[in-house]
Tab-separated table of C-alpha atoms in Angstrom:
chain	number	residue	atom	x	y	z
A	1	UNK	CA	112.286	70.613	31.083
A	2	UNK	CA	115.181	72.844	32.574
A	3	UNK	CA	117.878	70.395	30.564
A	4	UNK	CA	115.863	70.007	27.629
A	5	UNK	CA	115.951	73.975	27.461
A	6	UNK	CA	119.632	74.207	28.356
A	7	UNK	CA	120.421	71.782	25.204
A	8	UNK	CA	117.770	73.621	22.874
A	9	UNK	CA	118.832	76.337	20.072
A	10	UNK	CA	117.429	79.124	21.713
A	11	UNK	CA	119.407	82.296	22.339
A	12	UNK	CA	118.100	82.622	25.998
A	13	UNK	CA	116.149	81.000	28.857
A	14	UNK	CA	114.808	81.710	31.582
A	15	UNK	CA	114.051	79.771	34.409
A	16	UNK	CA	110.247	80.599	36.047
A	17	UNK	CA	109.942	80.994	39.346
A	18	UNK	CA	106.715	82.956	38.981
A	19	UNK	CA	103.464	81.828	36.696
A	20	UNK	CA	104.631	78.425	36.352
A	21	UNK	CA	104.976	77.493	39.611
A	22	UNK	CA	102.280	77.010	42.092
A	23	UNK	CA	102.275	78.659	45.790
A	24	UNK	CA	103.233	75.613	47.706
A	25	UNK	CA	106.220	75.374	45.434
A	26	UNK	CA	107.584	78.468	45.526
A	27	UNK	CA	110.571	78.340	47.752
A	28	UNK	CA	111.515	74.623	46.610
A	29	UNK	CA	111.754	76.196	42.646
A	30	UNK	CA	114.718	78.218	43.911
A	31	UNK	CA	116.784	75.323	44.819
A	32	UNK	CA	115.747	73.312	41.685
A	33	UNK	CA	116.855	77.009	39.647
A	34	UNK	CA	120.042	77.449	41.634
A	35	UNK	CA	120.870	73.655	40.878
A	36	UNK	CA	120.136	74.100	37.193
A	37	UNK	CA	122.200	76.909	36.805
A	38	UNK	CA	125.120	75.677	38.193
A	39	UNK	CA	125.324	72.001	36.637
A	40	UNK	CA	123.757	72.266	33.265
A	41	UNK	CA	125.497	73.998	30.161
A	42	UNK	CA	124.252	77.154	29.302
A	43	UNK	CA	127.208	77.850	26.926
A	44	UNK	CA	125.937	80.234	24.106
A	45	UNK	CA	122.786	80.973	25.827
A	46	UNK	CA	121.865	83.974	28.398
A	47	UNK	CA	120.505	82.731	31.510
A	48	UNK	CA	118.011	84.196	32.892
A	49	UNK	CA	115.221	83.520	36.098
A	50	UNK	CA	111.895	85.017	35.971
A	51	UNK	CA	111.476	85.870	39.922
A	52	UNK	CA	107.810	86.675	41.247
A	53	UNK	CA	106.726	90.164	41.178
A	54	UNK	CA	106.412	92.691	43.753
A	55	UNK	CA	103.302	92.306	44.795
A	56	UNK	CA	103.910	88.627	46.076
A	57	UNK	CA	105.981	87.361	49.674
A	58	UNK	CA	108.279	85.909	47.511
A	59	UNK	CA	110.208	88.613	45.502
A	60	UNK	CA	112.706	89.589	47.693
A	61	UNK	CA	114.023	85.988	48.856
A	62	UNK	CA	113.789	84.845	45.212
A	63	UNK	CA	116.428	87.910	44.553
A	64	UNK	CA	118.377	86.894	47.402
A	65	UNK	CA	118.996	83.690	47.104
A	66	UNK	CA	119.314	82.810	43.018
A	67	UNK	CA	122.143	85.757	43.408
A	68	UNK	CA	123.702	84.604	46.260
A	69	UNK	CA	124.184	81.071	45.503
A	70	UNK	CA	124.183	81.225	41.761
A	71	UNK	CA	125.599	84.964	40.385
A	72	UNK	CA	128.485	83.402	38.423
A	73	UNK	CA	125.785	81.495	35.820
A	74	UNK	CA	123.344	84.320	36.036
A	75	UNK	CA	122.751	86.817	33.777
A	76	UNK	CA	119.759	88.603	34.103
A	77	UNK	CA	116.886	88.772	36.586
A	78	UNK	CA	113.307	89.182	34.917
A	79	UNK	CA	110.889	91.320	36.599
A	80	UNK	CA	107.328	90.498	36.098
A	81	UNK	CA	103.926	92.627	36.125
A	82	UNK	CA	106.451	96.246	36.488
A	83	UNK	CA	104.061	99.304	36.917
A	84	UNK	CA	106.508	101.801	37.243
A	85	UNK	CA	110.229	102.925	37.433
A	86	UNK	CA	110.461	102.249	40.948
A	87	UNK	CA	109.955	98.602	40.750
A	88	UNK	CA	112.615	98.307	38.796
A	89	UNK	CA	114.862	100.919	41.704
A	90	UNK	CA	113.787	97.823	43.999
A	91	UNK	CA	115.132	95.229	41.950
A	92	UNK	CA	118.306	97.345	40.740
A	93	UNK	CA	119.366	98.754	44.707
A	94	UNK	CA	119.043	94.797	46.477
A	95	UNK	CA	121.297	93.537	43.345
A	96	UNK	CA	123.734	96.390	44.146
A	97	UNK	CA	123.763	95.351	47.472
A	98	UNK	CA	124.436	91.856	47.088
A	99	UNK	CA	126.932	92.180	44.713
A	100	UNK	CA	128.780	94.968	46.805
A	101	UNK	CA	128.701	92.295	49.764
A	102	UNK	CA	130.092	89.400	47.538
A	103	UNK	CA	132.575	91.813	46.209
A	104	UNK	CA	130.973	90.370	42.299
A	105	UNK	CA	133.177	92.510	39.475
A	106	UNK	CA	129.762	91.256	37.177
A	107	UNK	CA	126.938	92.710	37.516
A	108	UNK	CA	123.839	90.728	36.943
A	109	UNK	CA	121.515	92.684	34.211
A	110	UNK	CA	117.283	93.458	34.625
A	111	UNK	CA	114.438	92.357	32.342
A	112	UNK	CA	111.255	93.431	32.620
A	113	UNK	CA	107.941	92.090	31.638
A	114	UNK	CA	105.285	94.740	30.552
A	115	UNK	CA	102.043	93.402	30.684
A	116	UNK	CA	99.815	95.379	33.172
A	117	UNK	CA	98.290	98.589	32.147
A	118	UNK	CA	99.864	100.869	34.533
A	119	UNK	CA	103.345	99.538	33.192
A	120	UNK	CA	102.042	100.242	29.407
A	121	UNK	CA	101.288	103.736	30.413
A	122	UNK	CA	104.442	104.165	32.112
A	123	UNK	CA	106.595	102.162	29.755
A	124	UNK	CA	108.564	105.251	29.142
A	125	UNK	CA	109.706	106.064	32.583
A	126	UNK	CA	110.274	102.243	33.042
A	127	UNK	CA	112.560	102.165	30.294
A	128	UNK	CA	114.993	104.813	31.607
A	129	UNK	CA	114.584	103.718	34.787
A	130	UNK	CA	118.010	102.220	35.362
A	131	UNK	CA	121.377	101.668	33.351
A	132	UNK	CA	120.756	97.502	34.385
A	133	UNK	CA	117.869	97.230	32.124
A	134	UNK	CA	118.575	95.276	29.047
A	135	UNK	CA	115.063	94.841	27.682
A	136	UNK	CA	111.727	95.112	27.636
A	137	UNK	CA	109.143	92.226	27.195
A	138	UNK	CA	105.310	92.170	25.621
A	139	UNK	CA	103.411	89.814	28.286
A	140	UNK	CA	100.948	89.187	25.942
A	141	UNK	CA	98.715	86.842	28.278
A	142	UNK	CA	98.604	89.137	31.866
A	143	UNK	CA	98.159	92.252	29.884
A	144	UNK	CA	94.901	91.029	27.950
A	145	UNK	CA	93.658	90.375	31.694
A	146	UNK	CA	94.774	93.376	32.681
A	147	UNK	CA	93.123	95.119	30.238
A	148	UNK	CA	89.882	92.927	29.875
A	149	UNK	CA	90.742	91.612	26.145
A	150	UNK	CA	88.762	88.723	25.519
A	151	UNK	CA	91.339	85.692	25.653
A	152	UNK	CA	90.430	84.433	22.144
A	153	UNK	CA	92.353	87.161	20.914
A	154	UNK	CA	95.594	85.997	22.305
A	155	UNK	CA	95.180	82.658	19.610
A	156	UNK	CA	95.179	85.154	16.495
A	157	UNK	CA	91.720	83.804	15.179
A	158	UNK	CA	89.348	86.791	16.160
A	159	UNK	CA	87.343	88.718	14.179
A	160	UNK	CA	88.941	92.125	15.361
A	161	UNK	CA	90.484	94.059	12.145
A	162	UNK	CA	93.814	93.721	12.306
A	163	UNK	CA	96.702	93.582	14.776
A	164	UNK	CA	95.501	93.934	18.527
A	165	UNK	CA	98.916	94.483	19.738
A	166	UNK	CA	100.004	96.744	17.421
A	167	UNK	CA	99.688	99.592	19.783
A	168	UNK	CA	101.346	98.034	22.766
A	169	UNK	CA	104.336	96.541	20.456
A	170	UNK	CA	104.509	99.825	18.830
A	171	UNK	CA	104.726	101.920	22.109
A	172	UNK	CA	106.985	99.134	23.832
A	173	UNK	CA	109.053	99.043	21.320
A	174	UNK	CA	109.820	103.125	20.846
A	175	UNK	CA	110.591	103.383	24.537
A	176	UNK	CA	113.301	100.185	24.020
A	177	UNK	CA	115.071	102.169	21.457
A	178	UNK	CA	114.624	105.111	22.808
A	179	UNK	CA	116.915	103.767	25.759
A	180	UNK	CA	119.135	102.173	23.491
A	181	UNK	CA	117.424	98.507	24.778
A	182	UNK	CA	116.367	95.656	23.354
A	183	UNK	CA	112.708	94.552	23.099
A	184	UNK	CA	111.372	91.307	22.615
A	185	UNK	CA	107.697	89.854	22.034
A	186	UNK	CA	106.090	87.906	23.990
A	187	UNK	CA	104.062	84.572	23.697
A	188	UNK	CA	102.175	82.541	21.789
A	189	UNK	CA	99.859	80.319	23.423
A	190	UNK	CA	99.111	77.612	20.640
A	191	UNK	CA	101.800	75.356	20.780
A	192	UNK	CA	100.536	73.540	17.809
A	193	UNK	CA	99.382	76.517	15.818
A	194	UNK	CA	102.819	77.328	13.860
A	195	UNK	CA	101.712	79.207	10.913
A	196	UNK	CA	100.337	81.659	13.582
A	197	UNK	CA	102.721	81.729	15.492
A	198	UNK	CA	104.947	82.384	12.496
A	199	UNK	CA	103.269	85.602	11.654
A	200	UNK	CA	103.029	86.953	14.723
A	201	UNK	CA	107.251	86.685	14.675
A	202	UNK	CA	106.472	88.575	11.450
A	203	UNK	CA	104.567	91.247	12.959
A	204	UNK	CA	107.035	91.487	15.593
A	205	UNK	CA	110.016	91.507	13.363
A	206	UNK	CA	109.494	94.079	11.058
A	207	UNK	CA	108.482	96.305	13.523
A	208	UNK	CA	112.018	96.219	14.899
A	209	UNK	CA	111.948	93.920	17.911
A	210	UNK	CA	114.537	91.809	18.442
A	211	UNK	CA	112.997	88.503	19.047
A	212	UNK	CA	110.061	86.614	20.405
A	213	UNK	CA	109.645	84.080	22.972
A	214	UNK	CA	108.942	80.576	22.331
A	215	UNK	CA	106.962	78.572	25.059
A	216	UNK	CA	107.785	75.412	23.059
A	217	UNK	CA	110.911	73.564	21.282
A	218	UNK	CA	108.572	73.788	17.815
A	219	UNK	CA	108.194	77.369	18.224
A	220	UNK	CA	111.888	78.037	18.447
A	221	UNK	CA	112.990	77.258	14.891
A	222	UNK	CA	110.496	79.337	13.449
A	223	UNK	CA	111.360	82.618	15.399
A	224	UNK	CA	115.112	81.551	14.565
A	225	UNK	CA	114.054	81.469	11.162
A	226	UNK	CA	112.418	84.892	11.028
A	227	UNK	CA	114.722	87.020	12.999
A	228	UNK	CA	117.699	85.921	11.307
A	229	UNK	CA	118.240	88.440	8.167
A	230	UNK	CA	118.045	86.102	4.733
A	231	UNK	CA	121.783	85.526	3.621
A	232	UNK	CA	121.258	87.089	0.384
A	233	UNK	CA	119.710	90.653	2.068
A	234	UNK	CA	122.617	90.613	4.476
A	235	UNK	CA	125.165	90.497	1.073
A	236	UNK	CA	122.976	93.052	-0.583
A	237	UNK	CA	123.101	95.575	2.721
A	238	UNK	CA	126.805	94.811	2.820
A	239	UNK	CA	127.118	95.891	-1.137
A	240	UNK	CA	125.077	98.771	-0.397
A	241	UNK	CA	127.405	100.108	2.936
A	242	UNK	CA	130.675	99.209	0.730
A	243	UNK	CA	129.681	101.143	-2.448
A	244	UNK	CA	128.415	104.362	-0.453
A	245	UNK	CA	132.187	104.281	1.392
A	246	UNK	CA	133.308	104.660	-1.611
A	247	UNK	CA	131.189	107.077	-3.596
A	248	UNK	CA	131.270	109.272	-0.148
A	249	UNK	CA	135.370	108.837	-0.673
A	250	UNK	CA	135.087	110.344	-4.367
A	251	UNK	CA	132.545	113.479	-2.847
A	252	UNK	CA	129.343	111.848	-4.196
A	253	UNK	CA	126.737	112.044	-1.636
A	254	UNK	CA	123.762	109.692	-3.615
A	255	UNK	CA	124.466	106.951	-5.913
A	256	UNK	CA	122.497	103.826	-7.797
A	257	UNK	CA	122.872	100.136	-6.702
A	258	UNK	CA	121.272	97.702	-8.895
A	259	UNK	CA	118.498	100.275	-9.568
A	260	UNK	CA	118.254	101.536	-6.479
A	261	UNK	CA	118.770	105.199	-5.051
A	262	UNK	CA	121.504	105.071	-1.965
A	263	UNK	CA	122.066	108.220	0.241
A	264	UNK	CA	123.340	108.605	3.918
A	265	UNK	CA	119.712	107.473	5.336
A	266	UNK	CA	119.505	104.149	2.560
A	267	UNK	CA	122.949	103.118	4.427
A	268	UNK	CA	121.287	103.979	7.983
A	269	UNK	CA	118.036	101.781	7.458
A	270	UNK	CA	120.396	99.110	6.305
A	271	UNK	CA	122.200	98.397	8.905
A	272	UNK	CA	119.560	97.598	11.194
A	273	UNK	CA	120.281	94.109	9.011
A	274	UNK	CA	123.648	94.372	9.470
A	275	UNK	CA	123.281	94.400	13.152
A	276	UNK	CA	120.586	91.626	13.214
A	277	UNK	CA	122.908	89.966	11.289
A	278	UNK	CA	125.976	90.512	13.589
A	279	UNK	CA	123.533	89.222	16.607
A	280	UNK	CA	122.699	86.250	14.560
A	281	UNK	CA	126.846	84.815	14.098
A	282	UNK	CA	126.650	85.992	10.488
């Protein structure tokens, strides 16, 4: 599985040390991470291990010793089940101190997984809680426990009115940009189910988040395919920046492209393509 992901199209994997894993295989998953890390090809991708949450006997040592013996293919550490900014001060001073004792000139970034209640509440101090974050995840699954939703809603075929996450993507997502993060949606659990899971990237995209997970190789086309901009709205965005550059040049502060009103704020909103499209190699 850990090669298959390495050679997949997805823009980053992690490697689970946490839900995936069962007790009595806990410390033996560090070696098999540390090995994959170091021999397979992660070119193009960032590489990232999901260590076991605070709560657990195995946090700390998972820290330790995927930094230790494997910091040069690391990029991130994901945090699971975070309640509040001081997790995350855990996390961010045992890093410092490892990579002040191994002299490292790269510093390895944080994740973190929202998906208990207390973190939802707090997602806003969590957010600003250190300058290693990089993003913020939905844990779709763990939060619905943690919050008592009935698991059928996690398949997208309940009778509740509309979207049941739209309130935890919605806050998730202001305290990501807020800190000048990213934030990324969480999981789908039917593998099979791809016109689900396809809307859900939907929801998630036009919201503003910056990619969703995929717990499969089928799922990962699909969120390619939605969170890449269409060519032809990247050329229009691009035809909208380089006509205001120059009206703005000539002292004209609104103009008309193809039939459409452009102003400072039209060229703002567009460039949230621009950038997707920038992430995306386009």
């Amino acid at each position: 599985m850990l090669a298959k992901a390495a050679a997949s199209n997805a823009d980053h994997v992690f490697i689970d040390l946490e839900d995936a894993v069962t007790p009595r295989e806990k410390v033996s998953a560090r070696a098999k991470a540390i090995d994959a890390l170091k021999n397979l090809d992660w070119s193009g991708k960032t590489a990232c291990v999901r260590i076991n949450d605070l709560g657990t006997e195995w946090c700390y040592e998972d820290i330790i010793q995927v930094t230790e013996q494997a910091h040069e293919h690391l990029d991130t550490i994901m945090l699971p089940k975070a309640r509040c900014a001081s997790d995350l001060l855990f996390v961010d001073t045992l890093l410092s101190q490892i990579e002040k004792r191994l002299k490292l000139t790269k510093k390895i970034g944080l994740e973190v997984l929202i998906e208990e209640v207390d973190g939802m509440r707090n997602v806003n101090e969590i957010a600003f809680a250190t300058p290693r974050l990089e993003a913020l995840i939905f844990g779709f699954g763990d939060y619905s426990a943690s919050q008592g939703i009935d698991p059928i809603i996690l398949y997208g075929k309940s009778s509740y009115p509309g979207d049941p996450w739209h309130y935890g993507r919605w806050q998730l997502l202001i305290a990501a940009r807020s800190a000048g993060i990213e934030a990324i949606d969480g999981p789908f659990p039917g593998l099979k189910d791809l016109e689900t899971y396809r809307e859900e990237c939907t929801r998630a995209q036009l919201l503003g988040f910056g990619g969703k997970w995929a717990l499969h190789p089928a799922q990962i086309d699909v969120a390619l395919d939605v969170f890449t901009p269409d060519a032809e709205a990247v050329r229009r965005a691009r035809a909208i920046v380089d006509a205001y550059a120059k009206a703005e040049a000539e002292g004209l502060g609104s103009i008309a492209v193809d039939g459409q009103m452009v102003d400072v704020g039209t060229v703002r909103m567009v460039q949230v393509i621009l950038q997707r499209a920038e992430r995306a190699g386009m």
